[in-house]
Amino acid sequence: MKNNILSILVLIVLSFSSTAFAEELTPAKKADIEKLLKVTGSLKIASIFGNAVTTQMFAALKQTRQDIPEKTVDIISEETSKVINENISSLIDPMITIYADNLKHDEIKGLITFYETPLGRKTIEVMPVMAQEGMKVGQEWGRNLAPQLIKRIDERLKKEKLIE
């Protein structure tokens, strides 16, 4: 809950600061953003993450609800992945807006130049793996913090006399 509130506050601050200083989205800037999305494979990465989250979610479901037939979980997982992949293109316009609000046209051009270099291509290649591994580390970190968080919340609620 605390992280959600902090995230919302950060997003509010960023939305005010990014839109106040955003450049106009010219056709040339939009075309370069689209090129950057293609060069980096951003939509493929989004699809990979969507499918990874789906896989993890259904693995957890299988562990907690062993009474659900394996075939049912497989069908739900397959159809969820299909819907994600079929609708991934609907992310293009929102992503263009995000890039346009947060990056100047020259910065976008610089990123395109970088991602077309061998180091940039290597970065694109390893980023999904690194992000997936980072997601696992983050999940483990969150699981390890859960007992401490539950204890602190419980103590605070008792102190405030909201629970006994």
mmCIF file of C-alpha atoms in Angstrom, residues 14-112:
data_model
loop_
_atom_site.group_PDB
_atom_site.id
_atom_site.type_symbol
_atom_site.label_atom_id
_atom_site.label_comp_id
_atom_site.label_asym_id
_atom_site.label_seq_id
_atom_site.Cartn_x
_atom_site.Cartn_y
_atom_site.Cartn_z
ATOM 1 C CA LEU A 14 6.570 13.290 -13.193
ATOM 2 C CA SER A 15 3.423 13.992 -15.176
ATOM 3 C CA PHE A 16 3.498 17.648 -14.197
ATOM 4 C CA SER A 17 7.201 18.024 -14.853
ATOM 5 C CA SER A 18 7.300 16.077 -18.108
ATOM 6 C CA THR A 19 4.296 17.729 -19.723
ATOM 7 C CA ALA A 20 5.375 21.195 -18.668
ATOM 8 C CA PHE A 21 8.659 20.840 -20.554
ATOM 9 C CA ALA A 22 7.618 18.494 -23.360
ATOM 10 C CA GLU A 23 8.457 19.365 -26.921
ATOM 11 C CA GLU A 24 5.780 19.414 -29.545
ATOM 12 C CA LEU A 25 5.214 16.023 -31.127
ATOM 13 C CA THR A 26 6.081 16.787 -34.728
ATOM 14 C CA PRO A 27 5.608 14.195 -37.478
ATOM 15 C CA ALA A 28 9.414 13.812 -37.650
ATOM 16 C CA LYS A 29 9.681 13.233 -33.888
ATOM 17 C CA LYS A 30 6.820 10.730 -34.016
ATOM 18 C CA ALA A 31 8.497 8.868 -36.892
ATOM 19 C CA ASP A 32 11.759 8.727 -34.967
ATOM 20 C CA ILE A 33 9.991 7.431 -31.862
ATOM 21 C CA GLU A 34 8.372 4.714 -33.969
ATOM 22 C CA LYS A 35 11.821 3.894 -35.383
ATOM 23 C CA LEU A 36 13.273 3.760 -31.862
ATOM 24 C CA LEU A 37 10.499 1.400 -30.755
ATOM 25 C CA LYS A 38 11.290 -0.854 -33.717
ATOM 26 C CA VAL A 39 15.070 -0.663 -33.314
ATOM 27 C CA THR A 40 14.848 -1.549 -29.627
ATOM 28 C CA GLY A 41 12.149 -4.164 -30.098
ATOM 29 C CA SER A 42 10.153 -2.497 -27.328
ATOM 30 C CA LEU A 43 6.892 -4.127 -28.339
ATOM 31 C CA LYS A 44 8.528 -7.554 -28.490
ATOM 32 C CA ILE A 45 9.949 -6.945 -25.029
ATOM 33 C CA ALA A 46 6.488 -5.937 -23.772
ATOM 34 C CA SER A 47 5.097 -9.149 -25.214
ATOM 35 C CA ILE A 48 7.869 -11.188 -23.573
ATOM 36 C CA PHE A 49 7.159 -9.562 -20.205
ATOM 37 C CA GLY A 50 3.418 -10.035 -20.569
ATOM 38 C CA ASN A 51 3.933 -13.688 -21.335
ATOM 39 C CA ALA A 52 6.462 -14.065 -18.497
ATOM 40 C CA VAL A 53 4.031 -12.560 -16.003
ATOM 41 C CA THR A 54 1.309 -14.863 -17.311
ATOM 42 C CA THR A 55 3.581 -17.882 -16.953
ATOM 43 C CA GLN A 56 4.548 -16.935 -13.405
ATOM 44 C CA MET A 57 0.943 -16.226 -12.474
ATOM 45 C CA PHE A 58 -0.220 -19.617 -13.697
ATOM 46 C CA ALA A 59 2.707 -21.421 -12.090
ATOM 47 C CA ALA A 60 1.629 -19.881 -8.784
ATOM 48 C CA LEU A 61 -1.978 -20.858 -9.516
ATOM 49 C CA LYS A 62 -0.918 -24.464 -10.109
ATOM 50 C CA GLN A 63 0.886 -24.527 -6.755
ATOM 51 C CA THR A 64 -1.955 -23.006 -4.741
ATOM 52 C CA ARG A 65 -4.853 -24.694 -6.532
ATOM 53 C CA GLN A 66 -3.682 -28.187 -7.336
ATOM 54 C CA ASP A 67 -7.311 -29.254 -7.822
ATOM 55 C CA ILE A 68 -7.539 -27.292 -11.089
ATOM 56 C CA PRO A 69 -6.947 -29.646 -14.015
ATOM 57 C CA GLU A 70 -3.609 -29.085 -15.783
ATOM 58 C CA LYS A 71 -5.374 -28.781 -19.145
ATOM 59 C CA THR A 72 -7.567 -25.949 -17.810
ATOM 60 C CA VAL A 73 -4.574 -23.967 -16.590
ATOM 61 C CA ASP A 74 -2.777 -24.601 -19.913
ATOM 62 C CA ILE A 75 -5.758 -23.352 -21.925
ATOM 63 C CA ILE A 76 -6.154 -20.235 -19.771
ATOM 64 C CA SER A 77 -2.427 -19.533 -20.049
ATOM 65 C CA GLU A 78 -2.354 -20.077 -23.825
ATOM 66 C CA GLU A 79 -5.374 -17.867 -24.459
ATOM 67 C CA THR A 80 -4.016 -15.136 -22.176
ATOM 68 C CA SER A 81 -0.740 -15.145 -24.111
ATOM 69 C CA LYS A 82 -2.606 -15.026 -27.435
ATOM 70 C CA VAL A 83 -4.672 -12.013 -26.336
ATOM 71 C CA ILE A 84 -1.532 -10.209 -25.139
ATOM 72 C CA ASN A 85 0.257 -10.880 -28.432
ATOM 73 C CA GLU A 86 -2.762 -9.989 -30.593
ATOM 74 C CA ASN A 87 -3.184 -6.644 -28.827
ATOM 75 C CA ILE A 88 0.433 -5.605 -28.348
ATOM 76 C CA SER A 89 0.175 -3.059 -31.174
ATOM 77 C CA SER A 90 -2.327 -1.076 -29.088
ATOM 78 C CA LEU A 91 0.668 -0.038 -26.966
ATOM 79 C CA ILE A 92 2.244 1.964 -29.816
ATOM 80 C CA ASP A 93 0.351 5.247 -29.388
ATOM 81 C CA PRO A 94 0.649 5.338 -25.576
ATOM 82 C CA MET A 95 4.359 4.521 -25.859
ATOM 83 C CA ILE A 96 4.849 7.295 -28.419
ATOM 84 C CA THR A 97 3.238 9.715 -25.964
ATOM 85 C CA ILE A 98 5.489 8.557 -23.128
ATOM 86 C CA TYR A 99 8.627 8.899 -25.222
ATOM 87 C CA ALA A 100 7.503 12.264 -26.606
ATOM 88 C CA ASP A 101 6.757 13.628 -23.134
ATOM 89 C CA ASN A 102 10.038 12.508 -21.621
ATOM 90 C CA LEU A 103 12.630 12.766 -24.381
ATOM 91 C CA LYS A 104 13.632 15.566 -26.695
ATOM 92 C CA HIS A 105 13.844 14.820 -30.395
ATOM 93 C CA ASP A 106 17.648 15.035 -30.342
ATOM 94 C CA GLU A 107 17.721 12.516 -27.482
ATOM 95 C CA ILE A 108 15.534 10.120 -29.449
ATOM 96 C CA LYS A 109 17.872 10.442 -32.429
ATOM 97 C CA GLY A 110 20.829 9.790 -30.122
ATOM 98 C CA LEU A 111 19.182 6.660 -28.772
ATOM 99 C CA ILE A 112 18.534 5.399 -32.304
#
